[in-house]
Short mmCIF file of C-alpha atoms in Angstrom, two decimals:
data_model
loop_
_atom_site.label_atom_id
_atom_site.label_comp_id
_atom_site.label_asym_id
_atom_site.label_seq_id
_atom_site.Cartn_x
_atom_site.Cartn_y
_atom_site.Cartn_z
CA UNK A 187 29.14 16.18 -51.21
CA UNK A 188 25.64 15.03 -50.34
CA UNK A 189 24.64 11.43 -51.04
CA UNK A 190 21.77 10.45 -53.31
CA UNK A 191 20.02 8.82 -50.36
CA UNK A 192 20.05 12.08 -48.41
CA UNK A 193 18.89 14.00 -51.48
CA UNK A 194 15.78 11.82 -51.54
CA UNK A 195 15.16 12.49 -47.86
CA UNK A 196 15.54 16.24 -48.25
CA UNK A 197 12.95 16.27 -51.04
CA UNK A 198 10.45 14.92 -48.54
CA UNK A 199 11.15 17.78 -46.13
CA UNK A 200 9.42 20.30 -48.35
CA UNK A 201 6.65 22.24 -46.53
CA UNK A 202 4.02 20.69 -48.79
CA UNK A 203 4.65 17.26 -47.33
CA UNK A 204 2.52 15.87 -44.51
CA UNK A 205 3.66 15.81 -40.91
CA UNK A 206 3.76 12.00 -40.78
CA UNK A 207 6.26 12.02 -43.62
CA UNK A 208 8.54 14.42 -41.72
CA UNK A 209 8.52 12.20 -38.64
CA UNK A 210 9.33 9.09 -40.67
CA UNK A 211 12.09 10.86 -42.60
CA UNK A 212 13.92 12.21 -39.58
CA UNK A 213 13.55 9.29 -37.20
CA UNK A 214 13.86 6.34 -39.55
CA UNK A 215 15.31 7.13 -42.95
CA UNK A 216 17.60 9.88 -41.64
CA UNK A 217 19.10 7.68 -38.94
CA UNK A 218 19.60 4.86 -41.42
CA UNK A 219 21.42 7.06 -43.92
CA UNK A 220 23.66 8.44 -41.17
CA UNK A 221 24.46 4.97 -39.84
CA UNK A 222 23.16 5.69 -36.33
CA UNK A 223 20.48 4.29 -34.03
CA UNK A 224 18.73 7.51 -33.09
CA UNK A 225 18.36 11.21 -33.80
CA UNK A 226 17.30 14.15 -31.65
CA UNK A 227 16.67 17.83 -32.27
CA UNK A 228 17.06 20.46 -29.54
CA UNK A 229 16.15 24.12 -30.04
CA UNK A 230 17.83 27.09 -28.36
CA UNK A 231 15.66 28.89 -25.84
CA UNK A 232 18.12 31.41 -24.39
CA UNK A 233 21.87 31.85 -24.29
CA UNK A 234 23.55 28.46 -24.49
CA UNK A 235 20.50 26.59 -23.20
CA UNK A 236 18.44 24.32 -25.43
CA UNK A 237 15.20 22.36 -25.09
CA UNK A 238 14.66 18.89 -26.49
CA UNK A 239 12.09 19.15 -29.25
CA UNK A 240 11.90 15.44 -30.00
CA UNK A 241 13.94 12.27 -30.02
CA UNK A 242 13.52 8.99 -31.82
CA UNK A 243 14.30 6.28 -29.28
CA UNK A 244 14.93 5.45 -25.64
CA UNK A 245 18.73 5.41 -25.92
CA UNK A 246 18.83 8.88 -27.45
CA UNK A 247 16.31 10.23 -24.94
CA UNK A 248 18.33 8.91 -22.01
CA UNK A 249 21.51 10.51 -23.33
CA UNK A 250 19.80 13.85 -23.92
CA UNK A 251 18.27 13.80 -20.44
CA UNK A 252 21.69 13.11 -18.93
CA UNK A 253 23.27 16.03 -20.80
CA UNK A 254 20.45 18.28 -19.65
CA UNK A 255 20.83 17.10 -16.05
CA UNK A 256 24.60 17.52 -15.96
CA UNK A 257 24.79 20.65 -18.11
CA UNK A 258 27.74 19.22 -20.01
CA UNK A 259 28.46 17.07 -23.03
CA UNK A 260 28.82 17.42 -26.81
CA UNK A 261 25.41 19.09 -27.19
CA UNK A 262 26.08 21.98 -24.79
CA UNK A 263 29.56 22.35 -26.33
CA UNK A 264 27.98 22.78 -29.78
CA UNK A 265 25.74 25.55 -28.46
CA UNK A 266 28.71 27.36 -26.96
CA UNK A 267 31.07 26.95 -29.93
CA UNK A 268 28.73 26.79 -32.93
CA UNK A 269 30.87 23.94 -34.29
CA UNK A 270 30.19 20.21 -34.58
CA UNK A 271 31.36 18.05 -31.68
CA UNK A 272 31.99 14.30 -31.93
CA UNK A 273 32.46 11.66 -29.27
CA UNK A 274 33.15 8.45 -31.26
CA UNK A 275 33.58 6.43 -28.06
CA UNK A 276 32.10 7.88 -24.88
CA UNK A 277 33.81 5.21 -22.79
CA UNK A 278 37.19 6.52 -23.96
CA UNK A 279 36.42 10.22 -23.49
CA UNK A 280 39.05 11.87 -21.26
CA UNK A 281 37.74 12.56 -17.77
CA UNK A 282 38.84 16.19 -18.03
CA UNK A 283 36.59 16.90 -21.04
CA UNK A 284 33.20 16.15 -19.47
CA UNK A 285 33.98 14.91 -15.94
CA UNK A 286 30.46 14.03 -14.81
CA UNK A 287 29.43 12.61 -18.19
CA UNK A 288 32.58 10.49 -18.37
CA UNK A 289 31.68 8.88 -15.04
CA UNK A 290 28.22 7.96 -16.34
CA UNK A 291 29.33 6.79 -19.79
CA UNK A 292 29.96 3.11 -18.89
CA UNK A 293 26.30 2.72 -17.88
CA UNK A 294 24.94 4.25 -21.10
CA UNK A 295 23.64 2.32 -24.10
CA UNK A 296 24.95 5.20 -26.21
CA UNK A 297 28.58 4.65 -27.16
CA UNK A 298 29.08 7.18 -29.98
CA UNK A 299 27.51 10.64 -30.19
CA UNK A 300 27.76 13.19 -32.99
CA UNK A 301 26.32 16.69 -32.53
CA UNK A 302 25.84 19.13 -35.41
CA UNK A 303 24.96 22.82 -35.04
CA UNK A 304 21.68 24.08 -36.41
CA UNK A 305 21.99 27.75 -37.27
CA UNK A 306 22.09 30.54 -39.81
CA UNK A 307 25.31 32.54 -39.83
CA UNK A 308 26.15 33.49 -36.24
CA UNK A 309 22.63 32.65 -35.03
CA UNK A 310 22.36 29.38 -33.12
CA UNK A 311 19.02 27.67 -33.62
CA UNK A 312 19.68 24.29 -32.05
CA UNK A 313 21.51 20.98 -32.25
CA UNK A 314 21.03 17.83 -34.29
CA UNK A 315 22.28 14.89 -32.23
CA UNK A 316 23.02 11.45 -33.69
CA UNK A 317 23.51 8.53 -31.29
CA UNK A 318 24.91 5.09 -31.99
CA UNK A 319 25.08 2.09 -29.66
CA UNK A 320 28.42 0.96 -31.11
CA UNK A 321 31.63 3.04 -30.93
CA UNK A 322 33.36 4.41 -33.99
CA UNK A 323 33.45 7.59 -36.08
CA UNK A 324 31.10 8.62 -38.86
CA UNK A 325 32.38 8.36 -42.41
CA UNK A 326 33.10 11.56 -44.31
CA UNK A 327 29.96 10.99 -46.39
CA UNK A 328 27.79 10.51 -43.30
CA UNK A 329 29.20 13.70 -41.77
CA UNK A 330 28.42 15.64 -44.96
CA UNK A 331 24.89 14.25 -45.02
CA UNK A 332 24.33 15.10 -41.33
CA UNK A 333 25.53 18.67 -41.89
CA UNK A 334 23.09 19.08 -44.78
CA UNK A 335 20.26 17.52 -42.77
CA UNK A 336 20.93 19.93 -39.89
CA UNK A 337 20.72 22.86 -42.31
CA UNK A 338 17.45 21.55 -43.78
CA UNK A 339 15.94 21.08 -40.33
CA UNK A 340 17.03 24.60 -39.40
CA UNK A 341 15.18 25.98 -42.40
CA UNK A 342 12.14 23.87 -41.60
CA UNK A 343 12.03 24.96 -37.95
CA UNK A 344 12.47 28.65 -38.76
CA UNK A 345 10.45 28.79 -41.95
CA UNK A 346 7.45 26.84 -40.71
CA UNK A 347 6.87 29.02 -37.67
CA UNK A 348 6.29 25.91 -35.54
CA UNK A 349 8.38 22.93 -34.47
CA UNK A 350 8.53 19.95 -36.77
CA UNK A 351 4.91 18.78 -36.72
CA UNK A 352 4.04 15.16 -36.21
CA UNK A 353 7.40 14.19 -34.73
CA UNK A 354 7.00 11.28 -32.28
CA UNK A 355 7.14 12.24 -28.61
CA UNK A 356 7.45 9.88 -25.67
CA UNK A 357 4.16 9.12 -23.95
CA UNK A 358 3.16 11.82 -21.49
CA UNK A 359 5.44 14.47 -23.02
CA UNK A 360 4.16 17.96 -23.82
CA UNK A 361 3.37 18.56 -27.48
CA UNK A 362 6.16 21.11 -27.82
CA UNK A 363 9.40 21.40 -25.88
CA UNK A 364 9.81 18.31 -23.76
CA UNK A 365 11.71 20.04 -20.95
CA UNK A 366 9.03 22.66 -20.31
CA UNK A 367 8.25 20.89 -17.02
CA UNK A 368 11.80 21.66 -15.84
CA UNK A 369 11.10 25.39 -16.18
CA UNK A 370 7.88 24.98 -14.22
CA UNK A 371 9.69 23.14 -11.43
CA UNK A 372 12.52 25.70 -11.41
CA UNK A 373 10.02 28.51 -10.94
CA UNK A 374 8.28 26.67 -8.12
CA UNK A 375 11.56 25.98 -6.32
CA UNK A 376 12.67 29.58 -6.79
CA UNK A 377 9.62 30.72 -4.83
CA UNK A 378 9.60 27.90 -2.26
CA UNK A 379 13.31 28.13 -1.40
CA UNK A 380 13.79 31.88 -2.02
CA UNK A 381 16.46 31.18 -4.65
CA UNK A 382 17.29 32.80 -7.96
CA UNK A 383 16.17 30.84 -11.01
CA UNK A 384 19.74 29.68 -11.84
CA UNK A 385 20.24 28.52 -8.25
CA UNK A 386 16.90 26.71 -8.27
CA UNK A 387 17.87 24.89 -11.47
CA UNK A 388 21.19 23.89 -9.90
CA UNK A 389 19.30 22.41 -6.94
CA UNK A 390 17.12 20.41 -9.32
CA UNK A 391 20.14 19.16 -11.23
CA UNK A 392 21.97 18.21 -8.03
CA UNK A 393 19.00 16.24 -6.75
CA UNK A 394 18.49 14.48 -10.08
CA UNK A 395 22.15 13.50 -10.29
CA UNK A 396 22.29 12.38 -6.67
CA UNK A 397 19.14 10.28 -6.99
CA UNK A 398 20.15 8.65 -10.28
CA UNK A 399 16.96 9.82 -11.98
CA UNK A 400 16.51 12.11 -14.97
CA UNK A 401 16.04 15.83 -14.47
CA UNK A 402 12.72 15.64 -16.30
CA UNK A 403 11.37 13.00 -13.90
CA UNK A 404 12.47 14.95 -10.82
CA UNK A 405 10.94 18.15 -12.20
CA UNK A 406 7.67 16.37 -12.89
CA UNK A 407 7.55 15.16 -9.27
CA UNK A 408 8.10 18.71 -8.04
CA UNK A 409 5.38 20.13 -10.29
CA UNK A 410 2.96 17.36 -9.30
CA UNK A 411 3.83 18.01 -5.62
CA UNK A 412 5.15 14.53 -5.01
CA UNK A 413 8.54 15.95 -4.07
CA UNK A 414 9.64 18.94 -2.01
CA UNK A 415 13.29 19.88 -1.63
CA UNK A 416 14.75 20.84 1.75
CA UNK A 417 15.78 24.52 1.82
CA UNK A 418 18.90 23.74 3.89
CA UNK A 419 22.20 22.19 2.91
CA UNK A 420 24.35 22.21 -0.21
CA UNK A 421 24.51 18.48 -0.83
CA UNK A 422 21.78 16.18 -2.17
CA UNK A 423 18.44 17.65 -1.14
CA UNK A 424 16.24 15.92 1.40
CA UNK A 425 12.70 15.17 0.26
CA UNK A 426 9.33 15.29 1.92
CA UNK A 427 5.85 14.71 0.55
CA UNK A 428 3.58 17.66 -0.02
CA UNK A 429 0.59 17.21 2.27
CA UNK A 430 -1.62 19.78 0.57
#
């Protein structure tokens, strides 16, 4: 059953409302009702891949970047299964579930993550991710409210024809999908290193993980020609400045 607080939020998601209202609802009021510190929405681009549309805070952004870099975590699992995935305490997640993510968990500000599918029937649209800095599960009421919010955001994203307008983006981010720069860098590496696109993306991910930086930052360096990956080797890529 949906709570009265979430009912009030959903009323503000009507298409007639202004874009500023939508941003405030999702990032502030929505997080407060769900008892979390941040929210993020990712939209499916192809297969089980999703792009971060927006996120509300640094902690959530860092977690989403890490999932994108590693290619594993509750978000990718939601896209593959179409079911909600919870990690009430990332520090206690079994190593076998998300091996790379489990190794990084102690350094994260995020301690609890709850991912809810956004979709219509068998069609996956994206993922609503809720992040909390303290461990512990959601209550049954919070889970119900998050499920309803994910459905409302799905309708908004599909019905409006454009992503949620007015949602706050980190400084320097594109106005639409925030990982678009990763696709640009993947295409550049594919040509430079004579690799397939999936192989080029794997090289990017490997370098990002090995360097301890986010995949988005590494991709931006490649696109801006501040970084060139060595075509040889299977380990962490060597770098060299582009002298053009």
